[in-house]
Amino acid sequence: MNTSVHKKESLAERVANHLSDKIIRNEMQPDERIQEMRLVELLKVSRSSVREALLILERRHLVTISPNKGASVASLTDHDIRSIHEIYGALITHLAVDVTQKWKYEDLEPLFEYFNTLLNPELEKNIIGHVIDTGFDIVHLGCAISGNAYLKEMLDNLRFALYRTYYLAINHNRDEICHIITFYERILQAAKERDVDEDRLRMGELSMMVMEMALKGARNHRQAEQRSD
């Protein structure tokens, strides 16, 4: 998955992106303590770079920093998953309606180009990451069409938390990937036809479906962890 920032990265940002991938892929568990000195030794970077990286991760809602306990991986309870998807669902539905009402002819081609990459059979080995990345690429283009800087900022702030829940949802429900792709297609087609009601309906259904998939994935992951203990 492409969790990198779109600019020349500082050392702290590279460390943050490295840890982001581990958290998103559940290689670092919810509530797991993060030991600064261990990261310094493992990654061969300064302690100040690690601390700055942890602050970046806190802004991404992937890490919690406590004055007494230090840094730990952010929790991902059922309540957390519902909370993330409820607010994201409202924001993304607003964006979809905005795009449906505002798009110009030249906006459509890049949107459908991104979608068409999902139909490439060569991507089967990395389909999870590609489905997630493509969804966020389409959101990024949608924000440009919308022109609402405040909406874009709120969606950007939730991006990494969404990466985490989407990975959990799709990795544990691989058979549902085709349904997500179908929803992408229906949402884009409704936007093309300027059908606001259809777009609002489909976006709401997609948000609910992914949330339920993430909840199921979280339960499966917890059960697997319990069996391994």
XYZ file of C-alpha atoms in Angstrom:
229
model
C 0.000 0.000 0.000
C 1.167 3.486 -0.745
C 1.165 5.272 2.615
C 3.939 7.690 1.697
C 3.522 11.443 1.536
C 3.691 13.128 -1.867
C 6.797 15.256 -1.332
C 10.456 14.914 -0.427
C 10.389 13.063 2.870
C 12.355 13.853 5.987
C 13.993 11.033 7.948
C 11.195 11.232 10.526
C 8.561 10.877 7.782
C 10.343 7.812 6.386
C 10.371 6.271 9.862
C 6.685 7.175 10.298
C 5.773 5.580 6.954
C 7.723 2.430 7.838
C 5.860 2.111 11.145
C 2.543 3.036 9.496
C 2.842 0.032 7.179
C 3.563 -2.273 10.111
C 0.585 -0.966 12.099
C -1.769 -1.105 9.117
C -0.768 -4.703 8.345
C -1.178 -5.752 12.000
C 2.535 -6.495 12.321
C 2.318 -4.185 15.336
C -0.672 -4.990 17.516
C -3.245 -2.568 18.996
C -2.100 -1.197 22.381
C 1.422 -2.582 21.852
C 4.053 -0.481 23.635
C 6.542 1.245 21.335
C 10.066 1.339 22.721
C 11.932 4.362 21.383
C 15.441 3.047 22.019
C 14.667 -0.268 20.346
C 13.569 1.623 17.219
C 16.707 3.783 17.364
C 18.875 0.651 17.371
C 16.783 -1.275 14.858
C 16.411 1.529 12.300
C 19.784 3.159 13.025
C 18.325 6.647 13.359
C 18.483 9.320 16.047
C 16.108 9.373 19.006
C 14.831 12.795 17.904
C 13.819 11.324 14.512
C 11.947 8.512 16.267
C 10.152 10.954 18.560
C 9.178 13.166 15.625
C 7.953 10.070 13.758
C 5.766 9.108 16.726
C 4.191 12.570 16.720
C 3.422 12.140 13.010
C 1.838 8.761 13.768
C -0.236 10.315 16.536
C -1.638 12.831 14.032
C -2.430 9.905 11.744
C -4.470 8.258 14.546
C -2.144 5.235 14.499
C -0.318 5.875 17.782
C -1.381 7.095 21.216
C 1.132 9.031 23.312
C 0.671 9.208 27.080
C 2.812 11.464 29.337
C 3.257 8.600 31.805
C 3.268 5.481 29.630
C 4.889 6.770 26.441
C 3.807 5.682 22.962
C 1.696 2.684 22.024
C -0.148 1.507 18.938
C -3.637 3.031 18.847
C -6.456 0.728 19.889
C -8.748 -0.773 17.263
C -11.828 -1.975 19.121
C -15.230 -2.500 17.536
C -16.175 0.931 18.883
C -13.097 2.467 17.211
C -13.969 0.851 13.878
C -17.575 2.051 14.025
C -16.498 5.562 15.031
C -14.002 5.827 12.165
C -16.457 4.589 9.543
C -19.414 6.623 10.774
C -17.551 9.912 10.380
C -15.755 8.822 7.204
C -19.021 7.609 5.685
C -20.629 11.012 6.241
C -17.631 12.864 4.783
C -17.170 10.613 1.758
C -20.889 10.732 0.938
C -20.734 14.530 1.015
C -17.740 14.383 -1.335
C -19.520 12.004 -3.727
C -22.525 14.327 -3.949
C -20.221 17.308 -4.462
C -18.372 15.566 -7.301
C -21.645 14.449 -8.915
C -22.863 18.040 -9.017
C -19.589 19.740 -10.011
C -17.610 17.501 -12.384
C -16.560 18.770 -15.792
C -15.923 16.648 -18.865
C -12.141 16.625 -18.382
C -12.556 15.327 -14.812
C -14.138 12.015 -15.808
C -11.301 10.387 -17.752
C -8.761 10.246 -14.879
C -11.436 8.964 -12.476
C -12.309 6.056 -14.762
C -8.641 5.440 -15.607
C -7.949 4.790 -11.925
C -10.946 2.474 -11.724
C -9.935 0.534 -14.849
C -6.593 -0.379 -13.272
C -8.568 -2.578 -10.861
C -9.592 -4.792 -13.782
C -5.976 -5.732 -14.604
C -5.572 -9.488 -13.873
C -1.815 -9.031 -13.345
C -2.565 -7.216 -10.071
C -4.056 -10.301 -8.420
C -1.016 -10.872 -6.182
C -1.230 -7.365 -4.715
C -4.945 -6.803 -5.151
C -5.581 -5.820 -1.522
C -3.142 -2.924 -1.558
C -4.210 -1.866 -5.036
C -7.927 -1.790 -4.216
C -7.234 0.354 -1.148
C -4.793 2.670 -2.950
C -7.134 3.111 -5.915
C -10.020 4.029 -3.629
C -7.942 6.754 -2.011
C -6.608 7.933 -5.391
C -10.215 8.403 -6.534
C -10.987 10.290 -3.306
C -7.947 12.518 -3.940
C -9.204 13.358 -7.441
C -12.690 13.901 -6.055
C -11.346 16.434 -3.563
C -9.754 18.366 -6.427
C -13.103 18.444 -8.248
C -14.967 19.462 -5.096
C -12.584 22.296 -4.268
C -13.586 22.113 -0.589
C -10.267 22.482 1.253
C -11.835 21.812 4.661
C -13.407 18.558 3.474
C -10.082 17.496 1.939
C -8.235 18.181 5.199
C -10.694 16.115 7.231
C -10.490 13.213 4.776
C -6.681 13.417 4.733
C -6.592 13.289 8.534
C -8.564 10.030 8.498
C -6.660 8.428 5.614
C -4.264 6.307 7.651
C -6.903 5.143 10.120
C -8.974 4.123 7.091
C -6.031 2.303 5.529
C -5.874 0.295 8.745
C -9.542 -0.682 8.816
C -9.724 -1.286 5.047
C -6.740 -3.640 5.234
C -8.383 -5.472 8.123
C -11.648 -5.652 6.174
C -10.226 -6.885 2.877
C -7.450 -9.130 4.184
C -9.960 -11.195 6.161
C -12.704 -11.065 3.500
C -10.874 -11.547 0.199
C -13.968 -12.965 -1.490
C -15.667 -9.579 -1.026
C -13.101 -7.639 -3.099
C -15.209 -7.992 -6.250
C -18.155 -6.404 -4.408
C -16.044 -3.385 -3.438
C -14.896 -2.973 -7.051
C -18.528 -3.195 -8.211
C -19.484 -0.452 -5.749
C -16.666 1.763 -7.060
C -18.027 1.294 -10.577
C -21.638 2.064 -9.595
C -20.617 5.171 -7.659
C -18.570 6.512 -10.585
C -21.364 5.710 -13.046
C -23.914 7.519 -10.868
C -21.587 10.526 -10.722
C -21.244 10.458 -14.514
C -25.040 10.468 -14.850
C -25.322 13.207 -12.194
C -27.615 10.957 -10.181
C -27.153 12.408 -6.696
C -29.655 10.087 -4.998
C -28.043 6.960 -6.458
C -24.560 8.173 -5.528
C -25.646 8.924 -1.964
C -27.316 5.502 -1.683
C -24.382 3.513 -3.075
C -21.785 5.383 -1.039
C -23.763 4.750 2.136
C -24.048 1.053 1.283
C -20.313 0.803 0.555
C -19.398 2.511 3.832
C -21.657 0.166 5.788
C -20.365 -2.922 3.983
C -16.689 -2.084 4.603
C -17.413 -1.298 8.260
C -19.075 -4.699 8.732
C -16.169 -6.379 6.920
C -13.692 -4.601 9.213
C -15.637 -5.676 12.306
C -15.653 -9.270 11.053
C -11.938 -9.026 10.247
C -11.196 -7.710 13.735
C -13.070 -10.618 15.321
C -11.223 -13.134 13.137
C -7.887 -11.523 13.986
C -8.606 -11.601 17.726
C -9.631 -15.257 17.533
C -6.448 -16.113 15.623
C -4.369 -14.307 18.256
C -6.114 -16.214 21.057
C -5.482 -19.559 19.345
C -1.784 -18.755 18.950
C -1.339 -17.857 22.675
